[in-house]
Amino acid sequence: MIPRRNSLLRTLLASIALPGALMIMLGCLVVYNLFKEEYDELLDIGLTAKAHLLLDVFEARSGPDSPPIDMATLSLLAFEKDNLNPEERTVFWLLDATGTVLGTSPLAQSLETLETAKPGLSTQGGYRVAVVPSATGIGLTIVVAEPMDERNEAILDVMSAVIVGFLLLGMLFYMAAYFAVRRSTGILAAPVSYTHLTLPTTPYV
């Protein structure tokens, strides 16, 4: 039985398939890491700014001559109602020096699932959390949490577009290589005429 020969086209396409797939995977990994890093950086900046803004508001209303803090009338972060769904809105808790909750945003739930003892930024229970203590010595601490849903959706949308783009680019490259090889093999396989060649008529001695 005569073994089947591999064609030039099949050999070429098979040789570029693995490097092409590795390049697509590497490109997706690079884009994912860069986008995730930049998005998280912007998310942390915005979350920290909200925490400091809220803390400044509460500090200004915590003086001896200030009226009691009424969360219902303050309507903090009310601007998010026009742009975000309830599950995507920022929530916060105001704590005193002992960790007792003095007030919360309307959508805030129990604080028991979050670690609030250590100031700074962290990711907990599907939230990006910022814990900012007061620097004025009055003992207030603000805990601001933003759901990660919007961030995860953004990463998914970007990566989906990148993967589709890489696949389309790979298909175009594959098709270009296919037609180039077919054209080259067609030229090589074309019959060659030797009728224009003539043999010498003088006999050799």
PDB file of C-alpha atoms in Angstrom:
ATOM      1  CA  MET A   1       0.000   0.000   0.000  1.00  0.00           C
ATOM      2  CA  ILE A   2       1.435   3.337  -1.071  1.00  0.00           C
ATOM      3  CA  PRO A   3       1.406   5.876   1.800  1.00  0.00           C
ATOM      4  CA  ARG A   4      -0.522   9.058   1.170  1.00  0.00           C
ATOM      5  CA  ARG A   5       1.729  11.998   0.489  1.00  0.00           C
ATOM      6  CA  ASN A   6       1.186  15.250   2.307  1.00  0.00           C
ATOM      7  CA  SER A   7       0.526  18.085  -0.063  1.00  0.00           C
ATOM      8  CA  LEU A   8       2.474  21.327   0.103  1.00  0.00           C
ATOM      9  CA  LEU A   9      -0.709  23.204   1.006  1.00  0.00           C
ATOM     10  CA  ARG A  10      -1.575  20.895   3.899  1.00  0.00           C
ATOM     11  CA  THR A  11       1.978  20.994   5.218  1.00  0.00           C
ATOM     12  CA  LEU A  12       2.160  24.788   5.110  1.00  0.00           C
ATOM     13  CA  LEU A  13      -1.224  25.383   6.753  1.00  0.00           C
ATOM     14  CA  ALA A  14      -0.475  22.841   9.459  1.00  0.00           C
ATOM     15  CA  SER A  15       2.887  24.451  10.180  1.00  0.00           C
ATOM     16  CA  ILE A  16       1.367  27.910  10.693  1.00  0.00           C
ATOM     17  CA  ALA A  17      -1.687  26.740  12.659  1.00  0.00           C
ATOM     18  CA  LEU A  18       0.124  26.091  15.966  1.00  0.00           C
ATOM     19  CA  PRO A  19       2.223  29.312  15.971  1.00  0.00           C
ATOM     20  CA  GLY A  20      -0.890  31.257  14.999  1.00  0.00           C
ATOM     21  CA  ALA A  21      -2.887  29.777  17.869  1.00  0.00           C
ATOM     22  CA  LEU A  22      -0.061  30.520  20.316  1.00  0.00           C
ATOM     23  CA  MET A  23       0.120  34.118  19.101  1.00  0.00           C
ATOM     24  CA  ILE A  24      -3.632  34.545  19.559  1.00  0.00           C
ATOM     25  CA  MET A  25      -3.473  33.164  23.095  1.00  0.00           C
ATOM     26  CA  LEU A  26      -0.491  35.351  23.976  1.00  0.00           C
ATOM     27  CA  GLY A  27      -2.164  38.433  22.511  1.00  0.00           C
ATOM     28  CA  CYS A  28      -5.378  37.791  24.448  1.00  0.00           C
ATOM     29  CA  LEU A  29      -3.399  37.301  27.666  1.00  0.00           C
ATOM     30  CA  VAL A  30      -1.518  40.575  27.174  1.00  0.00           C
ATOM     31  CA  VAL A  31      -4.682  42.536  26.405  1.00  0.00           C
ATOM     32  CA  TYR A  32      -6.493  40.993  29.381  1.00  0.00           C
ATOM     33  CA  ASN A  33      -3.744  41.849  31.841  1.00  0.00           C
ATOM     34  CA  LEU A  34      -3.273  45.390  30.543  1.00  0.00           C
ATOM     35  CA  PHE A  35      -6.996  46.190  30.457  1.00  0.00           C
ATOM     36  CA  LYS A  36      -7.624  44.640  33.857  1.00  0.00           C
ATOM     37  CA  GLU A  37      -4.727  46.549  35.420  1.00  0.00           C
ATOM     38  CA  GLU A  38      -5.817  49.903  33.953  1.00  0.00           C
ATOM     39  CA  TYR A  39      -9.487  49.368  34.800  1.00  0.00           C
ATOM     40  CA  ASP A  40      -8.699  48.374  38.378  1.00  0.00           C
ATOM     41  CA  GLU A  41      -6.466  51.411  38.765  1.00  0.00           C
ATOM     42  CA  LEU A  42      -9.244  53.749  37.632  1.00  0.00           C
ATOM     43  CA  LEU A  43     -11.745  51.884  39.806  1.00  0.00           C
ATOM     44  CA  ASP A  44      -9.538  52.304  42.880  1.00  0.00           C
ATOM     45  CA  ILE A  45      -9.028  56.012  42.177  1.00  0.00           C
ATOM     46  CA  GLY A  46     -12.761  56.609  41.853  1.00  0.00           C
ATOM     47  CA  LEU A  47     -13.604  54.499  44.896  1.00  0.00           C
ATOM     48  CA  THR A  48     -11.022  56.254  47.059  1.00  0.00           C
ATOM     49  CA  ALA A  49     -12.281  59.649  45.916  1.00  0.00           C
ATOM     50  CA  LYS A  50     -15.846  58.712  46.872  1.00  0.00           C
ATOM     51  CA  ALA A  51     -14.690  57.498  50.285  1.00  0.00           C
ATOM     52  CA  HIS A  52     -12.821  60.717  51.059  1.00  0.00           C
ATOM     53  CA  LEU A  53     -15.705  62.845  49.818  1.00  0.00           C
ATOM     54  CA  LEU A  54     -18.203  61.004  52.006  1.00  0.00           C
ATOM     55  CA  LEU A  55     -15.879  61.160  54.985  1.00  0.00           C
ATOM     56  CA  ASP A  56     -15.466  64.924  54.538  1.00  0.00           C
ATOM     57  CA  VAL A  57     -19.253  65.334  54.524  1.00  0.00           C
ATOM     58  CA  PHE A  58     -19.684  63.309  57.702  1.00  0.00           C
ATOM     59  CA  GLU A  59     -16.791  65.043  59.435  1.00  0.00           C
ATOM     60  CA  ALA A  60     -18.348  68.412  58.665  1.00  0.00           C
ATOM     61  CA  ARG A  61     -21.617  67.287  60.258  1.00  0.00           C
ATOM     62  CA  SER A  62     -20.116  65.610  63.320  1.00  0.00           C
ATOM     63  CA  GLY A  63     -19.228  68.738  65.262  1.00  0.00           C
ATOM     64  CA  PRO A  64     -20.854  69.576  68.605  1.00  0.00           C
ATOM     65  CA  ASP A  65     -22.976  72.308  67.023  1.00  0.00           C
ATOM     66  CA  SER A  66     -23.971  70.242  63.971  1.00  0.00           C
ATOM     67  CA  PRO A  67     -27.370  68.557  63.674  1.00  0.00           C
ATOM     68  CA  PRO A  68     -27.518  64.733  63.875  1.00  0.00           C
ATOM     69  CA  ILE A  69     -26.635  62.892  60.717  1.00  0.00           C
ATOM     70  CA  ASP A  70     -29.776  61.831  58.864  1.00  0.00           C
ATOM     71  CA  MET A  71     -28.979  59.439  56.018  1.00  0.00           C
ATOM     72  CA  ALA A  72     -32.476  59.725  54.574  1.00  0.00           C
ATOM     73  CA  THR A  73     -32.139  63.439  53.952  1.00  0.00           C
ATOM     74  CA  LEU A  74     -28.507  63.532  52.858  1.00  0.00           C
ATOM     75  CA  SER A  75     -29.176  61.482  49.677  1.00  0.00           C
ATOM     76  CA  LEU A  76     -25.491  60.861  49.124  1.00  0.00           C
ATOM     77  CA  LEU A  77     -24.493  59.229  45.834  1.00  0.00           C
ATOM     78  CA  ALA A  78     -28.024  59.852  44.520  1.00  0.00           C
ATOM     79  CA  PHE A  79     -26.559  60.661  41.099  1.00  0.00           C
ATOM     80  CA  GLU A  80     -25.913  56.945  40.536  1.00  0.00           C
ATOM     81  CA  LYS A  81     -29.660  56.281  40.341  1.00  0.00           C
ATOM     82  CA  ASP A  82     -29.831  57.806  36.860  1.00  0.00           C
ATOM     83  CA  ASN A  83     -26.962  55.789  35.395  1.00  0.00           C
ATOM     84  CA  LEU A  84     -26.642  52.486  37.242  1.00  0.00           C
ATOM     85  CA  ASN A  85     -28.857  49.567  38.117  1.00  0.00           C
ATOM     86  CA  PRO A  86     -29.392  48.897  41.845  1.00  0.00           C
ATOM     87  CA  GLU A  87     -26.974  45.959  41.842  1.00  0.00           C
ATOM     88  CA  GLU A  88     -24.248  48.154  40.323  1.00  0.00           C
ATOM     89  CA  ARG A  89     -24.458  51.108  42.718  1.00  0.00           C
ATOM     90  CA  THR A  90     -21.915  52.031  45.357  1.00  0.00           C
ATOM     91  CA  VAL A  91     -22.803  51.317  48.990  1.00  0.00           C
ATOM     92  CA  PHE A  92     -21.218  52.652  52.170  1.00  0.00           C
ATOM     93  CA  TRP A  93     -21.218  52.300  55.940  1.00  0.00           C
ATOM     94  CA  LEU A  94     -20.254  54.944  58.491  1.00  0.00           C
ATOM     95  CA  LEU A  95     -18.573  53.531  61.602  1.00  0.00           C
ATOM     96  CA  ASP A  96     -17.586  55.070  64.905  1.00  0.00           C
ATOM     97  CA  ALA A  97     -14.390  54.397  66.857  1.00  0.00           C
ATOM     98  CA  THR A  98     -15.768  51.112  68.232  1.00  0.00           C
ATOM     99  CA  GLY A  99     -16.846  49.794  64.828  1.00  0.00           C
ATOM    100  CA  THR A 100     -20.538  50.428  65.442  1.00  0.00           C
ATOM    101  CA  VAL A 101     -22.476  51.320  62.314  1.00  0.00           C
ATOM    102  CA  LEU A 102     -23.780  54.871  62.581  1.00  0.00           C
ATOM    103  CA  GLY A 103     -25.445  54.932  59.185  1.00  0.00           C
ATOM    104  CA  THR A 104     -25.543  53.291  55.784  1.00  0.00           C
ATOM    105  CA  SER A 105     -26.578  53.981  52.228  1.00  0.00           C
ATOM    106  CA  PRO A 106     -30.085  52.770  51.259  1.00  0.00           C
ATOM    107  CA  LEU A 107     -28.846  49.645  49.431  1.00  0.00           C
ATOM    108  CA  ALA A 108     -26.194  48.650  51.968  1.00  0.00           C
ATOM    109  CA  GLN A 109     -26.699  45.289  53.644  1.00  0.00           C
ATOM    110  CA  SER A 110     -25.001  43.649  56.593  1.00  0.00           C
ATOM    111  CA  LEU A 111     -21.378  44.560  57.172  1.00  0.00           C
ATOM    112  CA  GLU A 112     -20.575  41.225  58.791  1.00  0.00           C
ATOM    113  CA  THR A 113     -19.281  39.692  55.543  1.00  0.00           C
ATOM    114  CA  LEU A 114     -16.654  42.425  55.021  1.00  0.00           C
ATOM    115  CA  GLU A 115     -13.352  42.899  56.796  1.00  0.00           C
ATOM    116  CA  THR A 116     -13.181  46.550  57.836  1.00  0.00           C
ATOM    117  CA  ALA A 117     -10.471  46.550  60.513  1.00  0.00           C
ATOM    118  CA  LYS A 118      -7.616  47.225  58.089  1.00  0.00           C
ATOM    119  CA  PRO A 119      -7.656  50.550  56.188  1.00  0.00           C
ATOM    120  CA  GLY A 120      -7.009  50.460  52.470  1.00  0.00           C
ATOM    121  CA  LEU A 121      -8.343  48.728  49.382  1.00  0.00           C
ATOM    122  CA  SER A 122      -9.377  45.090  49.069  1.00  0.00           C
ATOM    123  CA  THR A 123     -11.653  42.790  47.104  1.00  0.00           C
ATOM    124  CA  GLN A 124     -14.255  40.979  49.199  1.00  0.00           C
ATOM    125  CA  GLY A 125     -17.445  39.127  48.362  1.00  0.00           C
ATOM    126  CA  GLY A 126     -17.724  40.493  44.830  1.00  0.00           C
ATOM    127  CA  TYR A 127     -17.042  44.079  45.941  1.00  0.00           C
ATOM    128  CA  ARG A 128     -14.072  46.383  45.693  1.00  0.00           C
ATOM    129  CA  VAL A 129     -13.878  47.834  49.198  1.00  0.00           C
ATOM    130  CA  ALA A 130     -12.187  50.997  50.455  1.00  0.00           C
ATOM    131  CA  VAL A 131     -11.799  51.544  54.213  1.00  0.00           C
ATOM    132  CA  VAL A 132     -10.784  55.114  55.069  1.00  0.00           C
ATOM    133  CA  PRO A 133     -10.479  56.235  58.720  1.00  0.00           C
ATOM    134  CA  SER A 134     -10.780  59.855  59.689  1.00  0.00           C
ATOM    135  CA  ALA A 135      -7.539  61.749  60.132  1.00  0.00           C
ATOM    136  CA  THR A 136      -9.081  64.375  62.416  1.00  0.00           C
ATOM    137  CA  GLY A 137      -9.176  62.176  65.511  1.00  0.00           C
ATOM    138  CA  ILE A 138     -12.980  62.059  65.837  1.00  0.00           C
ATOM    139  CA  GLY A 139     -12.994  58.273  65.365  1.00  0.00           C
ATOM    140  CA  LEU A 140     -15.117  58.027  62.221  1.00  0.00           C
ATOM    141  CA  THR A 141     -14.410  55.444  59.526  1.00  0.00           C
ATOM    142  CA  ILE A 142     -16.079  55.203  56.134  1.00  0.00           C
ATOM    143  CA  VAL A 143     -16.392  51.888  54.323  1.00  0.00           C
ATOM    144  CA  VAL A 144     -17.265  52.227  50.639  1.00  0.00           C
ATOM    145  CA  ALA A 145     -17.920  49.196  48.450  1.00  0.00           C
ATOM    146  CA  GLU A 146     -18.507  49.058  44.710  1.00  0.00           C
ATOM    147  CA  PRO A 147     -19.789  45.891  42.990  1.00  0.00           C
ATOM    148  CA  MET A 148     -17.404  44.203  40.567  1.00  0.00           C
ATOM    149  CA  ASP A 149     -20.196  43.346  38.113  1.00  0.00           C
ATOM    150  CA  GLU A 150     -19.648  46.385  35.881  1.00  0.00           C
ATOM    151  CA  ARG A 151     -15.912  45.802  35.861  1.00  0.00           C
ATOM    152  CA  ASN A 152     -16.305  42.125  35.004  1.00  0.00           C
ATOM    153  CA  GLU A 153     -18.774  42.939  32.223  1.00  0.00           C
ATOM    154  CA  ALA A 154     -16.358  45.479  30.752  1.00  0.00           C
ATOM    155  CA  ILE A 155     -13.505  42.963  30.775  1.00  0.00           C
ATOM    156  CA  LEU A 156     -15.746  40.319  29.179  1.00  0.00           C
ATOM    157  CA  ASP A 157     -16.877  42.701  26.429  1.00  0.00           C
ATOM    158  CA  VAL A 158     -13.325  43.790  25.615  1.00  0.00           C
ATOM    159  CA  MET A 159     -11.960  40.257  25.593  1.00  0.00           C
ATOM    160  CA  SER A 160     -14.822  39.025  23.415  1.00  0.00           C
ATOM    161  CA  ALA A 161     -14.068  41.740  20.868  1.00  0.00           C
ATOM    162  CA  VAL A 162     -10.339  40.982  20.983  1.00  0.00           C
ATOM    163  CA  ILE A 163     -10.848  37.238  20.513  1.00  0.00           C
ATOM    164  CA  VAL A 164     -13.237  37.772  17.599  1.00  0.00           C
ATOM    165  CA  GLY A 165     -10.760  40.190  16.009  1.00  0.00           C
ATOM    166  CA  PHE A 166      -7.872  37.744  16.370  1.00  0.00           C
ATOM    167  CA  LEU A 167      -9.965  34.906  14.925  1.00  0.00           C
ATOM    168  CA  LEU A 168     -10.993  36.987  11.921  1.00  0.00           C
ATOM    169  CA  LEU A 169      -7.388  38.028  11.369  1.00  0.00           C
ATOM    170  CA  GLY A 170      -6.293  34.395  11.598  1.00  0.00           C
ATOM    171  CA  MET A 171      -8.945  33.317   9.110  1.00  0.00           C
ATOM    172  CA  LEU A 172      -7.885  36.021   6.648  1.00  0.00           C
ATOM    173  CA  PHE A 173      -4.239  35.010   6.987  1.00  0.00           C
ATOM    174  CA  TYR A 174      -5.169  31.352   6.560  1.00  0.00           C
ATOM    175  CA  MET A 175      -7.176  32.095   3.419  1.00  0.00           C
ATOM    176  CA  ALA A 176      -4.384  34.263   1.984  1.00  0.00           C
ATOM    177  CA  ALA A 177      -1.863  31.473   2.539  1.00  0.00           C
ATOM    178  CA  TYR A 178      -4.252  28.955   1.009  1.00  0.00           C
ATOM    179  CA  PHE A 179      -4.775  30.888  -2.208  1.00  0.00           C
ATOM    180  CA  ALA A 180      -1.097  31.803  -2.454  1.00  0.00           C
ATOM    181  CA  VAL A 181      -0.049  28.161  -2.244  1.00  0.00           C
ATOM    182  CA  ARG A 182      -2.758  27.055  -4.656  1.00  0.00           C
ATOM    183  CA  ARG A 183      -1.611  29.647  -7.149  1.00  0.00           C
ATOM    184  CA  SER A 184       2.038  28.672  -6.734  1.00  0.00           C
ATOM    185  CA  THR A 185       1.361  24.961  -7.121  1.00  0.00           C
ATOM    186  CA  GLY A 186      -0.785  25.687 -10.153  1.00  0.00           C
ATOM    187  CA  ILE A 187       2.092  27.516 -11.805  1.00  0.00           C
ATOM    188  CA  LEU A 188       4.535  24.729 -10.969  1.00  0.00           C
ATOM    189  CA  ALA A 189       2.165  22.046 -12.236  1.00  0.00           C
ATOM    190  CA  ALA A 190       1.468  23.793 -15.535  1.00  0.00           C
ATOM    191  CA  PRO A 191       2.744  21.794 -18.554  1.00  0.00           C
ATOM    192  CA  VAL A 192       5.938  23.064 -20.150  1.00  0.00           C
ATOM    193  CA  SER A 193       6.382  22.895 -23.910  1.00  0.00           C
ATOM    194  CA  TYR A 194       9.802  22.023 -25.313  1.00  0.00           C
ATOM    195  CA  THR A 195       8.830  22.216 -28.988  1.00  0.00           C
ATOM    196  CA  HIS A 196      10.918  25.346 -29.475  1.00  0.00           C
ATOM    197  CA  LEU A 197      14.094  23.441 -28.658  1.00  0.00           C
ATOM    198  CA  THR A 198      15.985  21.857 -31.582  1.00  0.00           C
ATOM    199  CA  LEU A 199      18.672  19.233 -31.578  1.00  0.00           C
ATOM    200  CA  PRO A 200      21.899  19.829 -33.537  1.00  0.00           C
ATOM    201  CA  THR A 201      21.816  18.182 -36.995  1.00  0.00           C
ATOM    202  CA  THR A 202      25.590  17.811 -37.307  1.00  0.00           C
ATOM    203  CA  PRO A 203      26.633  14.415 -36.011  1.00  0.00           C
ATOM    204  CA  TYR A 204      29.221  14.222 -33.354  1.00  0.00           C
ATOM    205  CA  VAL A 205      32.558  12.728 -34.401  1.00  0.00           C
TER     206      VAL A 205
END
